[in-house]
mmCIF file of N, CA and C in Angstrom:
data_model
loop_
_atom_site.group_PDB
_atom_site.id
_atom_site.type_symbol
_atom_site.label_atom_id
_atom_site.label_comp_id
_atom_site.label_asym_id
_atom_site.label_seq_id
_atom_site.Cartn_x
_atom_site.Cartn_y
_atom_site.Cartn_z
ATOM 1 N N MET J 1 1.650 -4.436 9.574
ATOM 2 C CA MET J 1 1.229 -4.320 8.071
ATOM 3 C C MET J 1 0.386 -2.984 8.016
ATOM 4 N N MET J 2 0.369 -2.119 7.493
ATOM 5 C CA MET J 2 -0.234 -1.068 7.421
ATOM 6 C C MET J 2 -1.124 -1.171 5.901
ATOM 7 N N SER J 3 -2.645 -1.060 5.849
ATOM 8 C CA SER J 3 -3.323 -0.912 4.955
ATOM 9 C C SER J 3 -3.218 0.284 3.740
ATOM 10 N N ILE J 4 -3.891 -0.020 2.816
ATOM 11 C CA ILE J 4 -3.783 1.007 2.057
ATOM 12 C C ILE J 4 -4.167 2.157 2.054
ATOM 13 N N ALA J 5 -5.745 2.103 2.943
ATOM 14 C CA ALA J 5 -6.430 3.214 3.365
ATOM 15 C C ALA J 5 -5.490 3.925 4.285
ATOM 16 N N ASP J 6 -4.903 2.804 5.431
ATOM 17 C CA ASP J 6 -4.339 3.664 6.333
ATOM 18 C C ASP J 6 -2.741 4.486 5.851
ATOM 19 N N LYS J 7 -2.181 4.082 4.723
ATOM 20 C CA LYS J 7 -1.351 5.092 4.132
ATOM 21 C C LYS J 7 -1.501 6.163 3.618
ATOM 22 N N ILE J 8 -2.617 6.079 3.054
ATOM 23 C CA ILE J 8 -3.542 7.012 2.050
ATOM 24 C C ILE J 8 -3.579 8.382 3.384
ATOM 25 N N ARG J 9 -4.447 7.792 4.535
ATOM 26 C CA ARG J 9 -4.681 8.466 5.468
ATOM 27 C C ARG J 9 -3.880 9.339 6.278
ATOM 28 N N GLN J 10 -2.597 8.605 6.273
ATOM 29 C CA GLN J 10 -1.137 8.747 6.857
ATOM 30 C C GLN J 10 -0.420 9.977 6.165
ATOM 31 N N LEU J 11 -0.877 9.893 4.681
ATOM 32 C CA LEU J 11 -0.062 10.915 3.601
ATOM 33 C C LEU J 11 -1.061 12.255 3.843
ATOM 34 N N GLY J 12 -2.067 12.167 3.931
ATOM 35 C CA GLY J 12 -3.096 13.195 4.219
ATOM 36 C C GLY J 12 -2.949 13.984 5.198
ATOM 37 N N ILE J 13 -2.920 13.459 6.476
ATOM 38 C CA ILE J 13 -2.489 14.023 7.780
ATOM 39 C C ILE J 13 -0.917 14.425 7.828
ATOM 40 N N ASP J 14 0.122 14.137 7.581
ATOM 41 C CA ASP J 14 1.206 14.470 7.070
ATOM 42 C C ASP J 14 0.952 15.765 6.226
ATOM 43 N N ALA J 15 0.746 15.572 5.015
ATOM 44 C CA ALA J 15 0.731 16.432 4.420
ATOM 45 C C ALA J 15 -0.039 17.995 4.991
ATOM 46 N N ILE J 16 -1.319 17.505 5.347
ATOM 47 C CA ILE J 16 -2.039 19.033 6.138
ATOM 48 C C ILE J 16 -1.251 19.155 7.173
ATOM 49 N N SER J 17 -0.469 18.584 8.211
ATOM 50 C CA SER J 17 0.566 18.660 9.120
ATOM 51 C C SER J 17 1.609 20.052 8.650
ATOM 52 N N ALA J 18 1.905 19.761 7.173
ATOM 53 C CA ALA J 18 3.035 19.993 6.990
ATOM 54 C C ALA J 18 2.475 21.936 6.197
ATOM 55 N N GLY J 19 1.183 21.782 5.991
ATOM 56 C CA GLY J 19 0.990 23.109 5.293
ATOM 57 C C GLY J 19 0.801 22.994 3.728
ATOM 58 N N ASN J 20 1.001 21.390 3.071
ATOM 59 C CA ASN J 20 0.674 21.275 1.511
ATOM 60 C C ASN J 20 -0.012 20.053 1.560
ATOM 61 N N PRO J 21 -1.277 20.463 1.729
ATOM 62 C CA PRO J 21 -2.541 19.233 1.460
ATOM 63 C C PRO J 21 -2.264 18.348 0.247
ATOM 64 N N VAL J 22 -2.358 17.243 0.230
ATOM 65 C CA VAL J 22 -2.169 16.016 -0.649
ATOM 66 C C VAL J 22 -3.504 16.093 -1.168
ATOM 67 N N ALA J 23 -3.889 15.898 -2.496
ATOM 68 C CA ALA J 23 -5.346 15.588 -2.978
ATOM 69 C C ALA J 23 -5.483 14.243 -3.334
ATOM 70 N N VAL J 24 -6.495 13.416 -3.029
ATOM 71 C CA VAL J 24 -6.754 12.050 -3.421
ATOM 72 C C VAL J 24 -7.881 11.992 -4.545
ATOM 73 N N LEU J 25 -7.565 11.187 -5.755
ATOM 74 C CA LEU J 25 -8.706 11.431 -6.350
ATOM 75 C C LEU J 25 -8.897 9.893 -6.891
ATOM 76 N N PHE J 26 -9.650 9.751 -7.465
ATOM 77 C CA PHE J 26 -9.647 8.408 -8.126
ATOM 78 C C PHE J 26 -10.171 8.543 -9.891
ATOM 79 N N GLY J 27 -9.746 7.783 -10.443
ATOM 80 C CA GLY J 27 -9.880 7.677 -11.690
ATOM 81 C C GLY J 27 -10.054 6.330 -12.430
ATOM 82 N N LYS J 28 -10.367 6.442 -13.665
ATOM 83 C CA LYS J 28 -10.596 5.129 -14.394
ATOM 84 C C LYS J 28 -9.761 4.891 -15.533
ATOM 85 N N VAL J 29 -9.085 3.680 -15.752
ATOM 86 C CA VAL J 29 -7.877 3.727 -16.883
ATOM 87 C C VAL J 29 -8.892 3.513 -18.283
ATOM 88 N N SER J 30 -8.483 4.394 -19.193
ATOM 89 C CA SER J 30 -9.222 4.306 -20.406
ATOM 90 C C SER J 30 -8.777 3.941 -21.449
ATOM 91 N N LYS J 31 -7.445 4.019 -21.146
ATOM 92 C CA LYS J 31 -6.766 3.558 -22.547
ATOM 93 C C LYS J 31 -4.862 2.857 -21.595
ATOM 94 N N ILE J 32 -4.386 1.937 -22.283
ATOM 95 C CA ILE J 32 -3.094 1.585 -21.912
ATOM 96 C C ILE J 32 -1.554 1.816 -22.469
ATOM 97 N N ASN J 33 -1.936 1.601 -23.591
ATOM 98 C CA ASN J 33 -0.872 1.944 -24.571
ATOM 99 C C ASN J 33 -1.156 3.184 -25.484
ATOM 100 N N PRO J 34 -0.638 4.439 -25.181
ATOM 101 C CA PRO J 34 0.066 4.961 -23.913
ATOM 102 C C PRO J 34 -1.315 4.990 -22.855
ATOM 103 N N LEU J 35 -0.712 4.782 -21.567
ATOM 104 C CA LEU J 35 -1.896 4.917 -20.673
ATOM 105 C C LEU J 35 -2.364 6.448 -20.463
ATOM 106 N N GLU J 36 -3.676 6.319 -20.206
ATOM 107 C CA GLU J 36 -4.566 7.191 -19.843
ATOM 108 C C GLU J 36 -5.711 6.939 -18.894
ATOM 109 N N VAL J 37 -5.896 7.991 -17.756
ATOM 110 C CA VAL J 37 -6.971 7.942 -16.557
ATOM 111 C C VAL J 37 -7.652 8.936 -16.875
ATOM 112 N N ILE J 38 -8.973 8.924 -16.867
ATOM 113 C CA ILE J 38 -9.872 9.864 -16.781
ATOM 114 C C ILE J 38 -10.413 9.833 -15.254
ATOM 115 N N VAL J 39 -10.335 11.251 -14.977
ATOM 116 C CA VAL J 39 -10.612 11.529 -13.580
ATOM 117 C C VAL J 39 -11.670 12.536 -13.444
ATOM 118 N N ASP J 40 -12.864 11.727 -12.713
ATOM 119 C CA ASP J 40 -13.907 12.098 -12.243
ATOM 120 C C ASP J 40 -14.732 12.646 -13.419
ATOM 121 N N GLN J 41 -14.560 12.209 -14.427
ATOM 122 C CA GLN J 41 -15.312 12.576 -15.637
ATOM 123 C C GLN J 41 -14.854 14.047 -16.240
ATOM 124 N N ARG J 42 -13.678 14.926 -15.812
ATOM 125 C CA ARG J 42 -13.817 16.061 -15.856
ATOM 126 C C ARG J 42 -12.095 16.243 -16.391
ATOM 127 N N PHE J 43 -11.553 15.121 -16.607
ATOM 128 C CA PHE J 43 -10.365 15.705 -17.528
ATOM 129 C C PHE J 43 -9.451 14.165 -17.451
ATOM 130 N N THR J 44 -8.706 14.245 -18.520
ATOM 131 C CA THR J 44 -7.684 13.070 -18.926
ATOM 132 C C THR J 44 -6.399 13.363 -18.566
ATOM 133 N N LEU J 45 -5.744 12.311 -17.951
ATOM 134 C CA LEU J 45 -4.545 12.443 -17.740
ATOM 135 C C LEU J 45 -3.476 11.510 -18.297
ATOM 136 N N ASP J 46 -2.558 11.609 -19.331
ATOM 137 C CA ASP J 46 -1.958 10.799 -20.027
ATOM 138 C C ASP J 46 -0.883 10.391 -19.372
ATOM 139 N N GLU J 47 0.100 9.563 -19.653
ATOM 140 C CA GLU J 47 1.509 8.921 -19.077
ATOM 141 C C GLU J 47 2.296 9.869 -18.381
ATOM 142 N N ASP J 48 2.432 11.181 -19.714
ATOM 143 C CA ASP J 48 3.305 12.244 -19.036
ATOM 144 C C ASP J 48 3.351 12.813 -17.681
ATOM 145 N N PHE J 49 1.653 12.634 -17.133
ATOM 146 C CA PHE J 49 1.509 13.057 -15.882
ATOM 147 C C PHE J 49 1.218 11.931 -14.630
ATOM 148 N N LEU J 50 1.635 10.877 -14.944
ATOM 149 C CA LEU J 50 1.100 9.940 -14.284
ATOM 150 C C LEU J 50 2.682 9.593 -13.800
ATOM 151 N N ILE J 51 2.739 8.852 -12.583
ATOM 152 C CA ILE J 51 3.830 8.151 -11.840
ATOM 153 C C ILE J 51 3.491 6.786 -11.197
ATOM 154 N N ILE J 52 3.368 5.600 -11.730
ATOM 155 C CA ILE J 52 3.128 4.414 -12.017
ATOM 156 C C ILE J 52 4.187 3.678 -10.577
ATOM 157 N N THR J 53 3.614 3.229 -9.544
ATOM 158 C CA THR J 53 4.160 1.864 -8.623
ATOM 159 C C THR J 53 4.629 0.830 -9.232
ATOM 160 N N GLU J 54 5.405 0.157 -8.516
ATOM 161 C CA GLU J 54 5.891 -1.117 -9.035
ATOM 162 C C GLU J 54 4.735 -1.915 -9.032
ATOM 163 N N GLN J 55 4.024 -2.348 -8.157
ATOM 164 C CA GLN J 55 2.821 -3.048 -8.172
ATOM 165 C C GLN J 55 1.513 -3.115 -8.819
ATOM 166 N N LEU J 56 1.894 -1.991 -9.405
ATOM 167 C CA LEU J 56 0.885 -2.063 -10.839
ATOM 168 C C LEU J 56 1.350 -2.103 -12.301
ATOM 169 N N THR J 57 2.395 -2.428 -11.915
ATOM 170 C CA THR J 57 3.192 -3.038 -13.866
ATOM 171 C C THR J 57 2.802 -4.502 -13.914
ATOM 172 N N ARG J 58 3.003 -5.129 -14.783
ATOM 173 C CA ARG J 58 2.730 -6.570 -15.257
ATOM 174 C C ARG J 58 4.227 -7.278 -14.545
ATOM 175 N N TYR J 59 4.018 -8.173 -14.207
ATOM 176 C CA TYR J 59 5.150 -9.027 -13.862
ATOM 177 C C TYR J 59 4.872 -10.119 -13.900
ATOM 178 N N GLU J 60 5.679 -11.023 -14.705
ATOM 179 C CA GLU J 60 5.465 -12.524 -15.151
ATOM 180 C C GLU J 60 7.012 -13.420 -14.926
ATOM 181 N N VAL J 61 6.692 -14.658 -14.720
ATOM 182 C CA VAL J 61 8.104 -15.595 -14.575
ATOM 183 C C VAL J 61 8.111 -16.706 -15.734
ATOM 184 N N ASP J 62 9.040 -17.044 -16.425
ATOM 185 C CA ASP J 62 8.952 -18.093 -16.938
ATOM 186 C C ASP J 62 9.475 -19.248 -16.181
ATOM 187 N N LEU J 63 8.601 -20.127 -16.130
ATOM 188 C CA LEU J 63 8.963 -21.449 -15.705
ATOM 189 C C LEU J 63 9.343 -22.926 -16.516
ATOM 190 N N GLU J 64 10.241 -23.605 -16.394
ATOM 191 C CA GLU J 64 10.132 -24.818 -16.887
ATOM 192 C C GLU J 64 10.243 -25.870 -16.163
ATOM 193 N N LEU J 65 8.996 -27.094 -16.335
ATOM 194 C CA LEU J 65 9.048 -28.126 -15.848
ATOM 195 C C LEU J 65 9.408 -29.235 -16.521
ATOM 196 N N ALA J 66 10.236 -30.197 -15.895
ATOM 197 C CA ALA J 66 10.585 -31.195 -16.324
ATOM 198 C C ALA J 66 10.150 -32.173 -15.883
ATOM 199 N N TYR J 67 9.634 -33.512 -16.645
ATOM 200 C CA TYR J 67 9.411 -34.713 -15.853
ATOM 201 C C TYR J 67 10.228 -35.872 -15.987
ATOM 202 N N VAL J 68 10.588 -36.153 -14.739
ATOM 203 C CA VAL J 68 11.917 -36.683 -14.264
ATOM 204 C C VAL J 68 11.284 -38.375 -13.853
ATOM 205 N N ASN J 69 12.016 -39.221 -14.133
ATOM 206 C CA ASN J 69 11.602 -40.561 -13.845
ATOM 207 C C ASN J 69 12.749 -41.135 -12.889
ATOM 208 N N MET J 70 12.434 -41.407 -11.669
ATOM 209 C CA MET J 70 13.480 -41.827 -10.669
ATOM 210 C C MET J 70 13.641 -43.367 -10.542
ATOM 211 N N SER J 71 14.403 -44.195 -10.243
ATOM 212 C CA SER J 71 14.506 -45.367 -10.287
ATOM 213 C C SER J 71 15.839 -45.844 -9.809
ATOM 214 N N GLY J 72 15.932 -46.300 -8.478
ATOM 215 C CA GLY J 72 16.908 -46.491 -7.719
ATOM 216 C C GLY J 72 17.452 -45.364 -7.798
ATOM 217 N N ASN J 73 18.911 -44.686 -7.943
ATOM 218 C CA ASN J 73 19.856 -43.773 -7.580
ATOM 219 C C ASN J 73 19.851 -43.238 -9.185
ATOM 220 N N THR J 74 19.113 -43.449 -10.133
ATOM 221 C CA THR J 74 19.396 -42.908 -11.098
ATOM 222 C C THR J 74 18.211 -42.262 -11.772
ATOM 223 N N GLN J 75 18.030 -41.230 -12.133
ATOM 224 C CA GLN J 75 17.300 -40.492 -12.882
ATOM 225 C C GLN J 75 17.081 -40.165 -14.524
ATOM 226 N N THR J 76 15.816 -40.197 -14.972
ATOM 227 C CA THR J 76 16.077 -40.058 -16.308
ATOM 228 C C THR J 76 15.169 -39.014 -16.891
ATOM 229 N N GLU J 77 15.079 -38.090 -17.711
ATOM 230 C CA GLU J 77 14.063 -37.415 -17.879
ATOM 231 C C GLU J 77 13.004 -38.044 -19.099
ATOM 232 N N THR J 78 11.880 -38.205 -18.806
ATOM 233 C CA THR J 78 10.987 -39.011 -19.585
ATOM 234 C C THR J 78 10.226 -38.236 -20.438
ATOM 235 N N GLN J 79 9.704 -37.052 -20.422
ATOM 236 C CA GLN J 79 9.270 -36.329 -21.584
ATOM 237 C C GLN J 79 10.164 -35.433 -21.791
ATOM 238 N N GLN J 80 9.831 -34.202 -22.702
ATOM 239 C CA GLN J 80 10.333 -32.885 -23.157
ATOM 240 C C GLN J 80 9.859 -32.146 -22.018
ATOM 241 N N SER J 81 11.040 -31.106 -21.695
ATOM 242 C CA SER J 81 10.436 -29.950 -20.944
ATOM 243 C C SER J 81 9.195 -29.187 -21.480
ATOM 244 N N MET J 82 8.424 -28.815 -20.492
ATOM 245 C CA MET J 82 7.130 -27.973 -20.333
ATOM 246 C C MET J 82 7.518 -26.460 -20.124
ATOM 247 N N LYS J 83 7.588 -25.498 -21.098
ATOM 248 C CA LYS J 83 7.360 -24.030 -20.500
ATOM 249 C C LYS J 83 6.659 -23.682 -20.096
ATOM 250 N N ASN J 84 6.181 -22.844 -18.981
ATOM 251 C CA ASN J 84 5.393 -21.922 -18.827
ATOM 252 C C ASN J 84 5.400 -20.477 -18.251
ATOM 253 N N ILE J 85 4.478 -19.731 -18.748
ATOM 254 C CA ILE J 85 4.502 -18.179 -18.035
ATOM 255 C C ILE J 85 3.599 -18.166 -16.855
ATOM 256 N N VAL J 86 4.140 -17.666 -15.677
ATOM 257 C CA VAL J 86 3.190 -17.766 -14.566
ATOM 258 C C VAL J 86 2.771 -16.031 -14.240
ATOM 259 N N ILE J 87 1.771 -15.541 -14.081
ATOM 260 C CA ILE J 87 1.734 -14.211 -14.132
ATOM 261 C C ILE J 87 1.573 -13.669 -12.879
ATOM 262 N N ILE J 88 2.317 -12.955 -12.369
ATOM 263 C CA ILE J 88 2.286 -12.758 -10.767
ATOM 264 C C ILE J 88 1.785 -11.347 -10.379
ATOM 265 N N ARG J 89 1.809 -10.649 -11.478
ATOM 266 C CA ARG J 89 0.839 -9.306 -11.435
ATOM 267 C C ARG J 89 0.254 -8.881 -12.688
ATOM 268 N N GLU J 90 -0.711 -8.412 -12.683
ATOM 269 C CA GLU J 90 -1.707 -8.079 -14.170
ATOM 270 C C GLU J 90 -1.230 -7.247 -14.522
ATOM 271 N N GLY J 91 -0.721 -6.006 -13.598
ATOM 272 C CA GLY J 91 -0.778 -4.988 -14.141
ATOM 273 C C GLY J 91 -2.401 -4.037 -14.262
ATOM 274 N N LEU J 92 -1.940 -2.796 -15.085
ATOM 275 C CA LEU J 92 -3.330 -2.225 -14.859
ATOM 276 C C LEU J 92 -3.921 -2.929 -16.507
ATOM 277 N N LYS J 93 -5.296 -2.781 -16.426
ATOM 278 C CA LYS J 93 -6.698 -2.988 -17.525
ATOM 279 C C LYS J 93 -7.212 -1.882 -17.936
ATOM 280 N N VAL J 94 -7.827 -1.715 -18.941
ATOM 281 C CA VAL J 94 -8.914 -0.659 -19.294
ATOM 282 C C VAL J 94 -10.025 -1.308 -18.535
ATOM 283 N N GLY J 95 -10.491 -0.044 -17.385
ATOM 284 C CA GLY J 95 -11.836 -0.117 -16.718
ATOM 285 C C GLY J 95 -11.157 -0.259 -15.464
ATOM 286 N N ASP J 96 -9.952 -0.255 -15.074
ATOM 287 C CA ASP J 96 -9.893 -0.678 -13.568
ATOM 288 C C ASP J 96 -9.830 0.840 -13.085
ATOM 289 N N VAL J 97 -10.284 0.881 -11.908
ATOM 290 C CA VAL J 97 -10.382 2.185 -10.639
ATOM 291 C C VAL J 97 -9.409 2.485 -10.053
ATOM 292 N N VAL J 98 -8.369 3.598 -10.208
ATOM 293 C CA VAL J 98 -7.246 3.588 -9.382
ATOM 294 C C VAL J 98 -7.397 5.082 -8.146
ATOM 295 N N ILE J 99 -6.675 4.723 -7.513
ATOM 296 C CA ILE J 99 -6.421 5.931 -6.417
ATOM 297 C C ILE J 99 -5.355 6.663 -6.709
ATOM 298 N N LEU J 100 -5.595 8.146 -7.205
ATOM 299 C CA LEU J 100 -4.307 8.866 -7.446
ATOM 300 C C LEU J 100 -4.081 9.691 -6.417
ATOM 301 N N LEU J 101 -2.853 10.145 -6.440
ATOM 302 C CA LEU J 101 -2.285 11.533 -5.140
ATOM 303 C C LEU J 101 -1.522 12.228 -6.248
ATOM 304 N N ARG J 102 -2.276 13.560 -6.079
ATOM 305 C CA ARG J 102 -1.955 14.371 -6.889
ATOM 306 C C ARG J 102 -0.512 15.017 -5.938
ATOM 307 N N ILE J 103 0.536 15.587 -6.780
ATOM 308 C CA ILE J 103 1.924 15.911 -5.917
ATOM 309 C C ILE J 103 1.549 17.517 -5.970
ATOM 310 N N GLN J 104 1.817 18.122 -4.915
ATOM 311 C CA GLN J 104 1.882 19.730 -4.730
ATOM 312 C C GLN J 104 2.203 20.195 -6.195
ATOM 313 N N GLY J 105 1.403 20.802 -6.375
ATOM 314 C CA GLY J 105 1.422 21.877 -7.840
ATOM 315 C C GLY J 105 0.621 21.488 -8.836
ATOM 316 N N GLY J 106 0.093 19.991 -8.714
ATOM 317 C CA GLY J 106 -0.450 19.262 -9.409
ATOM 318 C C GLY J 106 -0.134 19.034 -10.976
ATOM 319 N N GLN J 107 1.201 18.943 -11.198
ATOM 320 C CA GLN J 107 1.640 18.634 -12.373
ATOM 321 C C GLN J 107 1.509 17.115 -12.405
ATOM 322 N N LYS J 108 1.884 16.270 -11.388
ATOM 323 C CA LYS J 108 2.140 14.689 -11.531
ATOM 324 C C LYS J 108 1.048 14.210 -10.483
ATOM 325 N N TYR J 109 0.609 12.964 -10.635
ATOM 326 C CA TYR J 109 0.372 12.283 -10.388
ATOM 327 C C TYR J 109 0.333 11.064 -9.866
ATOM 328 N N VAL J 110 0.455 10.260 -8.547
ATOM 329 C CA VAL J 110 1.128 9.101 -8.357
ATOM 330 C C VAL J 110 0.141 8.122 -8.662
ATOM 331 N N VAL J 111 -0.375 7.271 -9.235
ATOM 332 C CA VAL J 111 -1.324 6.149 -9.100
ATOM 333 C C VAL J 111 -0.679 5.011 -8.520
ATOM 334 N N TRP J 112 -1.361 5.219 -7.191
ATOM 335 C CA TRP J 112 -1.251 4.749 -5.713
ATOM 336 C C TRP J 112 -1.311 2.950 -5.839
ATOM 337 N N ASP J 113 -2.704 2.669 -6.427
ATOM 338 C CA ASP J 113 -3.041 1.593 -6.255
ATOM 339 C C ASP J 113 -4.240 1.287 -7.084
ATOM 340 N N LYS J 114 -4.858 0.190 -7.593
ATOM 341 C CA LYS J 114 -6.250 -0.177 -7.628
ATOM 342 C C LYS J 114 -7.239 -0.321 -6.807
ATOM 343 N N VAL J 115 -8.914 -0.292 -7.244
ATOM 344 C CA VAL J 115 -9.757 -0.383 -6.365
ATOM 345 C C VAL J 115 -10.168 -1.438 -6.131
ATOM 346 N N VAL J 116 -10.688 -2.487 -5.750
ATOM 347 C CA VAL J 116 -11.294 -3.592 -5.921
ATOM 348 C C VAL J 116 -12.804 -3.983 -4.897
ATOM 349 N N THR J 117 -13.471 -4.490 -5.705
ATOM 350 C CA THR J 117 -14.881 -4.608 -4.909
ATOM 351 C C THR J 117 -14.688 -5.714 -4.482
ATOM 352 N N THR J 118 -15.388 -6.011 -3.254
ATOM 353 C CA THR J 118 -15.878 -7.304 -2.565
ATOM 354 C C THR J 118 -16.897 -8.078 -2.446
#
């Protein structure tokens, strides 16, 4: 499996070899609804200029848990079901640092991934 850094490096290599370099920039999410990203404290991109990948969108699942009493060959529900929402991906938040790939011409930017510190 290729890491994010390897993917970005490969995109850069491919773009240079094609004669159309891709600019890799870093930005900081300043607003969520509508989405805005500040790039290098120089300019702000709103959602009209941004393409968001699926991995950066919020994804949650509704789960329903039922408590069951097993005795012999019969089973009976002992308590009312409990519903929980499980968050799989949080999505973008204000303050997140993101990697941006500028599409040729500079009119659109792909928000590639979040930068994390370990």
